[in-house]
Coordinates of C-alpha atoms and ligand atoms in Angstrom, one line a residue:
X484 CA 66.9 255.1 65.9
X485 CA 64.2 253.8 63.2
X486 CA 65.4 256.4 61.0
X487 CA 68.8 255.2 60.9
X488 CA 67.5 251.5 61.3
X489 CA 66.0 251.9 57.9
X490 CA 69.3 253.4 56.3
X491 CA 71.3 250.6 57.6
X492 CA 68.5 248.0 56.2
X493 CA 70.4 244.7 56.2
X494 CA 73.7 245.9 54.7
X495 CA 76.2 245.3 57.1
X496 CA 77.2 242.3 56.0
X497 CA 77.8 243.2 52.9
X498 CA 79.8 246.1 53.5
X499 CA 81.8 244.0 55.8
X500 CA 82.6 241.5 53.2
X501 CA 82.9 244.4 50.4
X502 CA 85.2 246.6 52.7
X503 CA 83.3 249.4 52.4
X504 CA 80.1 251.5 53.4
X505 CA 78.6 254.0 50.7
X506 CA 79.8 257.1 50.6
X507 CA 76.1 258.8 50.2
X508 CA 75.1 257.0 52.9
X509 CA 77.5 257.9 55.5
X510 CA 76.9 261.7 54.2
X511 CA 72.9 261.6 54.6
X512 CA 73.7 260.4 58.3
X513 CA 76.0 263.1 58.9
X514 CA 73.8 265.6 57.2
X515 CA 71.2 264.1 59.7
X516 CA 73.4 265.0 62.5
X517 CA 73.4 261.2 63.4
X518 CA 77.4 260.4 63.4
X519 CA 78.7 263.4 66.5
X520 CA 74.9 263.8 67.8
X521 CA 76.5 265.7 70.8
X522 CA 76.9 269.0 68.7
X523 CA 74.7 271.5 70.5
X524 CA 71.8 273.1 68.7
X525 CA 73.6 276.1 68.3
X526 CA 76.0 274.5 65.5
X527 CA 73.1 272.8 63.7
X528 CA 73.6 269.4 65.9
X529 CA 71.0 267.4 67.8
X530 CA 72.5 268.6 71.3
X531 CA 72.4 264.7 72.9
X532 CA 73.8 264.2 76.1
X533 CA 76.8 261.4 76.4
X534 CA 74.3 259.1 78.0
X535 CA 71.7 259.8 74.9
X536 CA 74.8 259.6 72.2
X537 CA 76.0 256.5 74.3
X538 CA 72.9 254.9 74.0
X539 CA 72.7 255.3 70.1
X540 CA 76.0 254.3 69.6
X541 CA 75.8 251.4 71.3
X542 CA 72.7 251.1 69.0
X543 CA 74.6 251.7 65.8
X544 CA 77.4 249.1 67.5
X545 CA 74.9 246.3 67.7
X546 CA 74.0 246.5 63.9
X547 CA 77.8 247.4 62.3
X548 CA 80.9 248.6 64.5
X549 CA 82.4 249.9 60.9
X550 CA 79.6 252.3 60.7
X551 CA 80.1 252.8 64.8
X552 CA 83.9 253.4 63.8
X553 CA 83.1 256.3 61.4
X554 CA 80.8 257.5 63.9
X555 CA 83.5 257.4 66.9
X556 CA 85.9 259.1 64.8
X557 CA 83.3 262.1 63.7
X558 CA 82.8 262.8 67.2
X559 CA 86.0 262.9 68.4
X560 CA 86.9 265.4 65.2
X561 CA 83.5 267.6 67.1
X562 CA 85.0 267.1 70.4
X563 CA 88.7 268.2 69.5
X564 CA 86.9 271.1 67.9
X565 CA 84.9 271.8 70.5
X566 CA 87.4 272.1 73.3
X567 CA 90.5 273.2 71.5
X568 CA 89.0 276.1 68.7
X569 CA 88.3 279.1 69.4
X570 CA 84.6 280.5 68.5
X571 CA 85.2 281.6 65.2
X572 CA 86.7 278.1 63.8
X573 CA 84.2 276.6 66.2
X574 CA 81.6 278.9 64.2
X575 CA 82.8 277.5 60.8
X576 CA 83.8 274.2 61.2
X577 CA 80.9 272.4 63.6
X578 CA 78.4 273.0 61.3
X579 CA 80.2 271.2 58.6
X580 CA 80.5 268.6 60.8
X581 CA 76.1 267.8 60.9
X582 CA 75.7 268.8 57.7
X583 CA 77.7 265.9 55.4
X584 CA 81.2 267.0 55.8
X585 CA 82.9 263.8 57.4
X586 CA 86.3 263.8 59.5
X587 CA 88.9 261.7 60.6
X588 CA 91.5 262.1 63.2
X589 CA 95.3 261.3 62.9
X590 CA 97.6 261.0 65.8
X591 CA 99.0 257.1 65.2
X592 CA 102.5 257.4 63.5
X593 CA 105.1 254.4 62.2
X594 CA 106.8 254.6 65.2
X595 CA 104.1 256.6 67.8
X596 CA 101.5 254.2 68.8
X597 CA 101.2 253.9 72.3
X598 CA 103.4 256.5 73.2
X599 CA 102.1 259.5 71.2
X600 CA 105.0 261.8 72.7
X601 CA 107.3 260.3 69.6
X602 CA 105.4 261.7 67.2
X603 CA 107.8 263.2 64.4
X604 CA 104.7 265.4 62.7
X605 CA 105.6 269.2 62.7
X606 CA 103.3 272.3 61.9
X607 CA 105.4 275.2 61.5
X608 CA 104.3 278.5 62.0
X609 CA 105.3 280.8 58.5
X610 CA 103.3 284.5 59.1
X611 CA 99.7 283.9 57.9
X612 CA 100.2 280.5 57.2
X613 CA 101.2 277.3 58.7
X614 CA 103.2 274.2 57.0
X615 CA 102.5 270.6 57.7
X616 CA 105.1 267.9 56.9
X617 CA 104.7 264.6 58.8
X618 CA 102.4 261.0 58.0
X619 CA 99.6 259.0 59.9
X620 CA 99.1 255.5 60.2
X621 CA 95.7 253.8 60.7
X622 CA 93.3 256.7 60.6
X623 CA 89.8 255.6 60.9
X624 CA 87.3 256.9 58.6
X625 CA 90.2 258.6 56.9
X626 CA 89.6 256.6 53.2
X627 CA 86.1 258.7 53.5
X628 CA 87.1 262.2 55.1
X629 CA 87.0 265.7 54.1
X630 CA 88.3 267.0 57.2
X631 CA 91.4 265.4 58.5
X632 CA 92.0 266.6 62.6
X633 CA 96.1 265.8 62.6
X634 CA 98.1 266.4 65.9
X635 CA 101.7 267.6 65.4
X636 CA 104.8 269.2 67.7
X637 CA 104.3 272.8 66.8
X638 CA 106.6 276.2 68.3
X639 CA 107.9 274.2 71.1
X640 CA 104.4 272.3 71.8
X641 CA 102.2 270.9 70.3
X642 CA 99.0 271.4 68.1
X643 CA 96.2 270.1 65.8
X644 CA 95.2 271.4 62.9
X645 CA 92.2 271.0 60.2
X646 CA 93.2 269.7 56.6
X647 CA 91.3 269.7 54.0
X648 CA 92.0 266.0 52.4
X649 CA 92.0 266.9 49.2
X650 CA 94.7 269.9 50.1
X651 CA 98.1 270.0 47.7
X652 CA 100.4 267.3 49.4
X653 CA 98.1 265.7 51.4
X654 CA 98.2 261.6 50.1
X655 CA 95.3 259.4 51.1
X656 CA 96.0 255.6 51.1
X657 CA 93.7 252.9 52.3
X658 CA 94.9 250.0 54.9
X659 CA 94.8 246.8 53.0
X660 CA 92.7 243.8 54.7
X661 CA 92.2 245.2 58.2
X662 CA 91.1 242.2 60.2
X663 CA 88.1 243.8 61.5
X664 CA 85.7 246.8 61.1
X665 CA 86.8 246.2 57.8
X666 CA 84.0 248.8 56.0
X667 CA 85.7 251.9 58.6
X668 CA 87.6 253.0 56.0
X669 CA 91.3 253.2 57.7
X670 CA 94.0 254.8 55.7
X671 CA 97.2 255.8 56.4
X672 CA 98.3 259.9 55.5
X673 CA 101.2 262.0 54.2
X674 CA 101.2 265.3 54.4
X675 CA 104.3 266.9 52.5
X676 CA 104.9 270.5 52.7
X677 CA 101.2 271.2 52.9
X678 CA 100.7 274.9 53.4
X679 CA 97.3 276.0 55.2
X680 CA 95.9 279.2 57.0
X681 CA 97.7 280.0 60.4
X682 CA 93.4 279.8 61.0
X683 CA 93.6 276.3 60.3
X684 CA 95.7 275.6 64.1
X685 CA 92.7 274.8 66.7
X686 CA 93.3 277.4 69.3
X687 CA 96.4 278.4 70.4
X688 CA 99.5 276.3 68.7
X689 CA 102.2 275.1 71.1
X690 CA 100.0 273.4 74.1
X691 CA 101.2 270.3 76.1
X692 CA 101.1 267.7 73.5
X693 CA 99.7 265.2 76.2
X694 CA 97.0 267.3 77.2
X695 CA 96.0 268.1 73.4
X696 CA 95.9 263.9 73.1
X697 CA 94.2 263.0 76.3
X698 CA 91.4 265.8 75.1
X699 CA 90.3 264.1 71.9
X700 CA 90.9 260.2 72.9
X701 CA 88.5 261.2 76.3
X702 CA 85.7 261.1 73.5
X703 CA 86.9 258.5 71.5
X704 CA 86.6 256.0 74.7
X705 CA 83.9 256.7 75.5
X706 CA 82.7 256.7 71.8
X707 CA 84.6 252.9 71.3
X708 CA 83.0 251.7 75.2
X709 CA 79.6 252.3 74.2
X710 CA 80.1 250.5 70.6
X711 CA 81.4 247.6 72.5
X712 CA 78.4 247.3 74.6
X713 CA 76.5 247.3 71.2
X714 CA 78.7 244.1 70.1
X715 CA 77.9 242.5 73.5
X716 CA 73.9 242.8 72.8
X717 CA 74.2 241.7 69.3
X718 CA 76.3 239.0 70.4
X719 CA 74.2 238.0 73.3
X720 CA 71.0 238.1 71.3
X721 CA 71.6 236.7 68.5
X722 CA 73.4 233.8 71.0
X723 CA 70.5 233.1 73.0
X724 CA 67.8 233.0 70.3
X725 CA 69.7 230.1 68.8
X726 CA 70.4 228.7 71.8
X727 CA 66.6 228.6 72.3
X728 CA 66.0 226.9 68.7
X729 CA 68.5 225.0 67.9
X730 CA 68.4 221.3 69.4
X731 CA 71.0 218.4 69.7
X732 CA 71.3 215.7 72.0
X733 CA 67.3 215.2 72.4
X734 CA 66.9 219.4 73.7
X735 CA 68.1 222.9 72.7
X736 CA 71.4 223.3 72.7
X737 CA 70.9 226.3 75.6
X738 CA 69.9 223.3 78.1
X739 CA 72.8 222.0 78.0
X740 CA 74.5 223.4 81.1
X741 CA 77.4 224.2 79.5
X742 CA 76.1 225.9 76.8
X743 CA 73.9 227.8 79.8
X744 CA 77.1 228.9 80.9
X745 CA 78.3 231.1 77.8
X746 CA 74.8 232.6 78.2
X747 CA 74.9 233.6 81.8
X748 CA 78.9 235.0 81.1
X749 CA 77.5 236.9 77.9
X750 CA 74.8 238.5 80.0
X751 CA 76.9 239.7 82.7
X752 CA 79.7 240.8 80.1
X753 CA 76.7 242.8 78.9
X754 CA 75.2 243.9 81.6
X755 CA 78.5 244.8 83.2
X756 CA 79.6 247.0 80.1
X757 CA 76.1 248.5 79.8
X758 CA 76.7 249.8 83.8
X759 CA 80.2 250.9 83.5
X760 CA 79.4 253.3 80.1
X761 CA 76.2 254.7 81.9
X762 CA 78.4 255.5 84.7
X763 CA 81.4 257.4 82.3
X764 CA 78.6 258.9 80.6
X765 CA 76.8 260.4 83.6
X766 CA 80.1 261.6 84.8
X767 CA 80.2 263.6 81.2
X768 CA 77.4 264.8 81.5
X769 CA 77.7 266.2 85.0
X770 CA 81.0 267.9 84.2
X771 CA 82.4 265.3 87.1
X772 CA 86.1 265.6 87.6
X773 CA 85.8 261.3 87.6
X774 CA 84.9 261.6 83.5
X775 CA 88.3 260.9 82.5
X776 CA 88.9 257.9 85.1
X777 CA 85.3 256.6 84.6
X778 CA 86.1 256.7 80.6
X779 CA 89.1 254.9 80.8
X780 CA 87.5 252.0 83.1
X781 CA 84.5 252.1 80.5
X782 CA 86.5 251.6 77.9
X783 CA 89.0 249.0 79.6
X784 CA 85.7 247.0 80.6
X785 CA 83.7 246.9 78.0
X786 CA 86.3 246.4 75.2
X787 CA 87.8 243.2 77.0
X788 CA 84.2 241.6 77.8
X789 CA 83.2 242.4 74.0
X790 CA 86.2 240.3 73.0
X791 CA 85.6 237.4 75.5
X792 CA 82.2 237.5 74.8
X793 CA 82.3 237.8 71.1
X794 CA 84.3 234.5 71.0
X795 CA 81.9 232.7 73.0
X796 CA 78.9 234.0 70.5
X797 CA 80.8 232.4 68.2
X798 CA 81.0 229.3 70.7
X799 CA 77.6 229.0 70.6
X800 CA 76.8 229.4 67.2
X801 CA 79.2 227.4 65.8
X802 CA 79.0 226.4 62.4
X803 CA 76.0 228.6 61.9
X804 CA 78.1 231.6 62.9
X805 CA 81.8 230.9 61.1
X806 CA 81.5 232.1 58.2
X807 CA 82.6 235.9 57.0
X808 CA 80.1 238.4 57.2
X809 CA 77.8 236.8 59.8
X810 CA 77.0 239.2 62.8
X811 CA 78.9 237.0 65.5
X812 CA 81.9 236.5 62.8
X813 CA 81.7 240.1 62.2
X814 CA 81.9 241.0 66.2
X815 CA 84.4 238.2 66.9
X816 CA 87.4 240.3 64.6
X817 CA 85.6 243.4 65.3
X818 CA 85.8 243.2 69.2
X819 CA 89.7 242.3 69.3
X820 CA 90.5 245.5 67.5
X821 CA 88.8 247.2 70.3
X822 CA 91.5 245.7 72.7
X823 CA 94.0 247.7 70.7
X824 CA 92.8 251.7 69.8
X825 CA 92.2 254.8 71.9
X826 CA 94.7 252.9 74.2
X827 CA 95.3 249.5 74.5
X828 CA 94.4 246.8 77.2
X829 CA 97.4 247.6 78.9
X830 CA 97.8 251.6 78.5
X831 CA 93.9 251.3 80.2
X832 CA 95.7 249.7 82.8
X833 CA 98.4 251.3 83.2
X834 CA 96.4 254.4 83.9
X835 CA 94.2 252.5 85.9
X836 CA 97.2 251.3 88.0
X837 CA 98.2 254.9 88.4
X838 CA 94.8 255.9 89.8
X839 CA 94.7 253.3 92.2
X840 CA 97.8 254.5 93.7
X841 CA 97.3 258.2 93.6
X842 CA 93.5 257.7 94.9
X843 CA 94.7 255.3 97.9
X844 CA 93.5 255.9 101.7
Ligands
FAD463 P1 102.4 249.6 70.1 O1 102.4 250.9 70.7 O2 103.6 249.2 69.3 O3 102.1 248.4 71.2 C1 102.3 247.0 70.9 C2 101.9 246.3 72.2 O4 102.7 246.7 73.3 C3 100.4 246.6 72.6 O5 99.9 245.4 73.2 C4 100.6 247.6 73.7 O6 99.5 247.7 74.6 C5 101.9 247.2 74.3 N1 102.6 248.4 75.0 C6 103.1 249.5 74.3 N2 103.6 250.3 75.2 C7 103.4 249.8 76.4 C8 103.7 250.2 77.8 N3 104.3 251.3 78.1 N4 103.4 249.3 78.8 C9 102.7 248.1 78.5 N5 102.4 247.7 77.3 C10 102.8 248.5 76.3 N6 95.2 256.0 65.2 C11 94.8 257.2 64.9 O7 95.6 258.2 65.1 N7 93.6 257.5 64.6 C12 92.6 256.5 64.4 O8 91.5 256.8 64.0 C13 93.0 255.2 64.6 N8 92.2 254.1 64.4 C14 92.6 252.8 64.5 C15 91.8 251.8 64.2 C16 92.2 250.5 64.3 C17 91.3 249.3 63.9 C18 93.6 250.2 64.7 C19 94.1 248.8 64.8 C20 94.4 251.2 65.0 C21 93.9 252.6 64.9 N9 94.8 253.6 65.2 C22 94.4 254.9 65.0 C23 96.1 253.4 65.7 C24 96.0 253.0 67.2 O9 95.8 254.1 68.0 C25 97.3 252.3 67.6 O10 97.3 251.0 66.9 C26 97.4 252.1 69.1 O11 97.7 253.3 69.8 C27 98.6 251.1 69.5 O12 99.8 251.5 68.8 P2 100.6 250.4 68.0 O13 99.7 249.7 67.1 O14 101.7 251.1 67.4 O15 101.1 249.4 69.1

């Protein structure tokens, strides 16, 4: 983590308030293996278990959840690569992956959020090639990507395949002013009529497009939980040391009881999140048929105390923490976003609902 500590420095704020992260420096961490760090050893990667990958993103999370973002969305490119290709493209493509390639992955349309099963995308099969006509809304790490992962319908199914972003009618185009993780590079896609190797299709073409999805955002919840505890400890931290030091009323500010009180609520937000990622992750790594449930709980839990208890960082701070840029300002818009991707408050709950009832005694 010191390595990356010292690439990091004290730029965060500044790419936050710039809108943008340096290109070099997001390939020297990939080159370094540091943004999927679950790739095995065979691949080139570092070969960390979810807990161990958990851990540093949750690391990464504390110091800049844009930088956490591109990480997240890197992973979940290795992941859908992982499960879905077959060893040949797994061969070619996952080294890329920890050695400075970076990759983005589209599934969001105009009018498939939540429900993904809308999606109007198509990759057609034509003999030794396939063609990709469709468009992508809100890609993270997609402004910065040479790989774009994209999910389509495809021969009566579904299917994702590997672009090359700088392919012949592929068209890049940043999201304006994002309200938070502003330096994760989002960008919305079109892809017209862009004609690729029938290789380029992850496995077989024509799978259950829901169990294509639920594959790639398993890793991307688990990937976003974990970066939400990271807000919580930055939040929580950087709370209670000026809690500690800043004094009105005759006595530091964290004496006053109700000012104790955001304390003790960011503390258990924390600890609670922490608890509920190290369970998901030790599911992972034990292959336990609970990973996807645990995931989604992980995700639900720690994304909705990291907005609850971003806002009451800011609480705290107050006027020492409003202003653009600063680490509980930065959390605050950074955390609601959380409520929103790799399923929203409510499509955690909804599955959550479903377990309840299908798991009931
Ligand atoms: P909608 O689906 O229109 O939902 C609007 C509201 O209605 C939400 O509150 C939602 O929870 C609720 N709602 C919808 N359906 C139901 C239901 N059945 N029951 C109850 N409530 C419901 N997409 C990608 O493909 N790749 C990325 O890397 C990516 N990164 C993103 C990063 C950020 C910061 C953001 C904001 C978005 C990103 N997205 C990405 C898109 C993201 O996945 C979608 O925004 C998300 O799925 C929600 O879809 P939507 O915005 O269209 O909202």
């Amino acid at each position: 983590m010191k390595a990356i500590d010292t690439l990091i420095g004290d730029q965060p704020e500044h790419w936050d308030l710039d809108g943008q992260i340096p290109r070099h420096l997001l390939s020297t961490l990939g080159a370094q293996g540091w943004l999927c760090a679950e790739v095995a050893a065979t691949h080139g990667g570092r070969g960390l278990s979810s807990r161990a990958n958990g851990e540093l993103t949750a690391h990464v999370g504390s110091r800049c959840s844009s930088l956490r973002s591109v990480m997240t969305s890197q992973g979940m490119a290795a992941w859908t690569i992982q499960r879905l290709a077959n060893r040949d493209q797994s061969a070619e493509l996952l080294p890329q992956l920890v050695s400075g390639r970076l990759a983005a992955v589209g599934f969001s349309e105009t009018d498939a959020g939540s429900d993904l099963s809308t999606m109007s995308t198509t990759i057609t099969l034509d003999g030794d090639s396939v063609v990709l006509d469709g468009h992508k809304v809100w890609v993270t790490g997609a402004y910065y990507a040479d790989l774009l992962v994209v999910f389509g319908q495809c021969d009566g199914g579904a299917a994702a395949v590997v672009v090359p972003a700088s392919a012949p009618g592929v068209t890049v185009e940043r999201v304006a002013d994002p309200m938070g993780c502003r330096a994760a590079g989002h960008a919305n896609l079109r892809f017209d009529s862009v004609r690729l190797p029938a290789s380029s299709v992850l496995g077989s073409p024509g799978a259950p497009l829901p169990l294509l999805v639920t594959t790639a955002l398993a890793y991307g919840r688990i990937s976003v939980a974990w970066g939400c505890v990271g807000i919580l400890r930055a939040c929580r931290n950087t709370a209670a040391r000026h809690a500690a030091t800043r004094k009105q009323s005759g006595k530091p500010i964290g004496e006053h009881q109700l000012v104790g009180r955001h304390l003790a609520e960011l503390f258990v937000a924390e600890q609670t999140a922490s608890r509920a990622c190290e369970h998901a992750s030790d599911c992972w790594d034990a292959g336990s048929p609970d990973m996807v449930i645990s995931t989604v709980l992980a995700k639900h839990v720690s994304a909705g105390h990291a907005a609850t208890g971003a806002a009451s960082a800011v609480q705290v701070m107050a006027s020492a923490g409003a202003r653009d840029g600063h680490v509980v300002a930065r959390a605050y818009r950074d955390a609601k976003l959380m409520e929103i991707i790799e399923g929203s408050n409510e499509i955690c709950q909804l599955i959550l609902a479903q377990h309840a009832v299908s798991t009931a005694e």
